[in-house]
Coordinates of C-alpha atoms and ligand atoms in Angstrom, one line a residue:
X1 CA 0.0 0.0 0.0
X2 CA 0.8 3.8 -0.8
X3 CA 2.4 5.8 1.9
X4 CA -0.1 8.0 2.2
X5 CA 0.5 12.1 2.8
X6 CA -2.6 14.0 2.3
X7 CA -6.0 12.0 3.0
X8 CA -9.3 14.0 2.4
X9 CA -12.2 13.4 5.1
X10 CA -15.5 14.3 2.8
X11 CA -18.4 15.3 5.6
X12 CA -22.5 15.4 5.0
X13 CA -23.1 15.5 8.5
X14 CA -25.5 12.7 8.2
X15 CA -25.8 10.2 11.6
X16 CA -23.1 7.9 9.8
X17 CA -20.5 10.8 10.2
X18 CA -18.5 10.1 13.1
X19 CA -17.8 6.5 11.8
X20 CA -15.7 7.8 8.8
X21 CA -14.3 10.6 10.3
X22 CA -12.7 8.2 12.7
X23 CA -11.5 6.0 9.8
X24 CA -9.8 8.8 8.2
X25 CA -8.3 10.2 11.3
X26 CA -6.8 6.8 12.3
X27 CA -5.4 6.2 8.4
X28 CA -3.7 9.6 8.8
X29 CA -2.4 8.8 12.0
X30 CA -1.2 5.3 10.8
X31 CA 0.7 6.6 7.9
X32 CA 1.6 10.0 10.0
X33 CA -0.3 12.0 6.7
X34 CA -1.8 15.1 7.2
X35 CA -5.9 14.7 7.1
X36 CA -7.8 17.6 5.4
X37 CA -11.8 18.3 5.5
X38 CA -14.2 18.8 2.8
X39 CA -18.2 19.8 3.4
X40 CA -20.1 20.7 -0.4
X41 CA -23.1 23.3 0.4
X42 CA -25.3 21.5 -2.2
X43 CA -28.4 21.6 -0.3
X44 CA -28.1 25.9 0.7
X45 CA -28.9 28.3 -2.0
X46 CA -26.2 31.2 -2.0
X47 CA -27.4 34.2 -0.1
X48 CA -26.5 36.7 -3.0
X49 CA -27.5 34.9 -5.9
X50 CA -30.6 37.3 -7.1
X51 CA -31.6 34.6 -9.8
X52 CA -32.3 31.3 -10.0
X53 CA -32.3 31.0 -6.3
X54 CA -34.3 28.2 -4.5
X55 CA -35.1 30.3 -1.0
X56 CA -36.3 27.7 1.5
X57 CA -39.8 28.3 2.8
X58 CA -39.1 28.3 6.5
X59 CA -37.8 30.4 9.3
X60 CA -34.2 30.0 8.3
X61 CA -32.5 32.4 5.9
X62 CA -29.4 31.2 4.0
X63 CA -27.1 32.7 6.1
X64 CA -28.6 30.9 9.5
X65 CA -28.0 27.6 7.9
X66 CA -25.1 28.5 6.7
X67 CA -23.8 29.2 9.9
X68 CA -24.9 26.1 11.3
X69 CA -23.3 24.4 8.4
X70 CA -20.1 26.3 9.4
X71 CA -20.2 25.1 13.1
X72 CA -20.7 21.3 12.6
X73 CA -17.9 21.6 10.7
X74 CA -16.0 23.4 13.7
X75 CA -17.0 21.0 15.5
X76 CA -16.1 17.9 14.1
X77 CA -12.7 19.7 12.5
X78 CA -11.4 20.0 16.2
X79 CA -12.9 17.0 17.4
X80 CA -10.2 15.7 14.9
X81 CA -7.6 18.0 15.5
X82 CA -7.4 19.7 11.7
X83 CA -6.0 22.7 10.8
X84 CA -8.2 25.8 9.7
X85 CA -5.7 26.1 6.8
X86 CA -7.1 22.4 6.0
X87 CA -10.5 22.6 6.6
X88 CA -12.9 23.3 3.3
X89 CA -16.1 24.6 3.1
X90 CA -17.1 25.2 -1.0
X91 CA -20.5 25.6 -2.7
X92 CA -21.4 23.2 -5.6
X93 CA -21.8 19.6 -6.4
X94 CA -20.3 17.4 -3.8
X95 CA -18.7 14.7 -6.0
X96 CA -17.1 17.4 -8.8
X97 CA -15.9 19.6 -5.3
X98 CA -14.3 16.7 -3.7
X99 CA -12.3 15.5 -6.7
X100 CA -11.6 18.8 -7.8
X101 CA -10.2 19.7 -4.3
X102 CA -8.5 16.5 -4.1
X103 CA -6.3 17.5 -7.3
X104 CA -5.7 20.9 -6.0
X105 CA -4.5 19.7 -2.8
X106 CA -2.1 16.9 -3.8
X107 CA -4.6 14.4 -1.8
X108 CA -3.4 10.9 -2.4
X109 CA -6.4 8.9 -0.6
X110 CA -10.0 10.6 -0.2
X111 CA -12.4 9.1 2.2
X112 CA -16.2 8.8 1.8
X113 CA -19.0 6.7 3.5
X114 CA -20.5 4.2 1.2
X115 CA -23.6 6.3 1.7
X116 CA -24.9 9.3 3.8
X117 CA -27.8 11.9 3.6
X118 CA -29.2 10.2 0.6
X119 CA -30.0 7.0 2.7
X120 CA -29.2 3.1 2.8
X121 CA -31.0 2.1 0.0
X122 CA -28.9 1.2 -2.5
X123 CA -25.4 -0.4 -2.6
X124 CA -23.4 2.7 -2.5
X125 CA -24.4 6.2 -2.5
X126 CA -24.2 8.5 -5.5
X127 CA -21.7 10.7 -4.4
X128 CA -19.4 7.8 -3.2
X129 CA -20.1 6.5 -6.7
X130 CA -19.3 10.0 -8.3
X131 CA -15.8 10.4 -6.0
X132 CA -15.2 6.8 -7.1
X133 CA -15.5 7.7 -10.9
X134 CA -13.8 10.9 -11.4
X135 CA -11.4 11.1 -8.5
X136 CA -7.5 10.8 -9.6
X137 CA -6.3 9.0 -6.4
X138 CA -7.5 6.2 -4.3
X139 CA -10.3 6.1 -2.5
X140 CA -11.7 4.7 0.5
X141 CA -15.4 4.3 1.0
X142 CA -16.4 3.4 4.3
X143 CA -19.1 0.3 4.7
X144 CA -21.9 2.0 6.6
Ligands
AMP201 P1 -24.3 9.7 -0.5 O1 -23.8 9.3 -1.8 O2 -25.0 11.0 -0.5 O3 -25.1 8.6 0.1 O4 -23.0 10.0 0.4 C1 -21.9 9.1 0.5 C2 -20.8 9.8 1.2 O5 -20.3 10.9 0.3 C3 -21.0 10.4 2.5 O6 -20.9 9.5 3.6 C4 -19.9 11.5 2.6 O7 -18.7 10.9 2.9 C5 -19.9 12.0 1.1 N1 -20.7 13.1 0.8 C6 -22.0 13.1 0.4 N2 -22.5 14.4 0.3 C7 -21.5 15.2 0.7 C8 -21.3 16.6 0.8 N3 -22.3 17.5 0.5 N4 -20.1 17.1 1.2 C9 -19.1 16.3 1.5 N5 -19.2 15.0 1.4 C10 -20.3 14.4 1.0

């Protein structure tokens, strides 16, 4: 196996979250790489996009769960001992943000769950599928 150096944790915040975070933070501890964060806004319209925009219809504006969004990933970053300078929060589609990162960064292993916010009812999630597909390094999807 690869030596790895940079491994990228990829968060939805779903209940199976913890369980790969852990995975990752062992692997990076194991092969002494540095572990970086990733959590894709794909499910918060932006707060200045004047067209187009999806506003959800309840109490929350964009910026509220945005900030909320922000703090879990506070949260769980320290919980895990990464670096603000390593810790990424990006608009967009999660699979094209993670690989895209991933290149960016010089990430040599990403890690995924095998499924997450979209639910355990088929064999493996679409966005682990995606990473799987288009990423340029290896990948690890956690069994959930
Ligand atoms: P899914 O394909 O949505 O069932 O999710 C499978 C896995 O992809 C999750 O366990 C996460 O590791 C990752 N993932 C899904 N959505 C996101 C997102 N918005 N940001 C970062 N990672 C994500």
């Amino acid at each position: 196996m690869n030596n790895y150096q940079n491994i990228l944790l990829a968060v939805d915040f779903s209940g199976f979250v913890h369980s790969v975070a852990y995975k990752a933070k062992s692997l990076a501890t194991q092969f002494n790489a540095q572990l970086h964060i990733i959590h894709v806004l794909d499910n918060i319209p932006m707060p200045d996009t004047p067209y187009g925009t999806v506003i959800p219809l309840n109490k929350n504006s964009s910026y509220d769960l945005l900030e909320a969004e922000k703090e879990k990933l506070i949260q769980i970053s320290n919980e895990l001992n990464i670096a603000p300078e390593r810790c990424w929060m990006i608009w967009g589609e999660p699979q094209q943000e993670i690989t895209q990162l991933a290149v960016k960064e010089g990430i040599d292993l990403i890690v995924v769950g095998s499924h997450g916010r979209h639910g355990l009812a088929v064999l493996m999630g679409s966005t682990a599928k995606g990473v799987l597909y288009h990423a340029k390094c290896d990948i690890l999807a956690v069994h959930l």
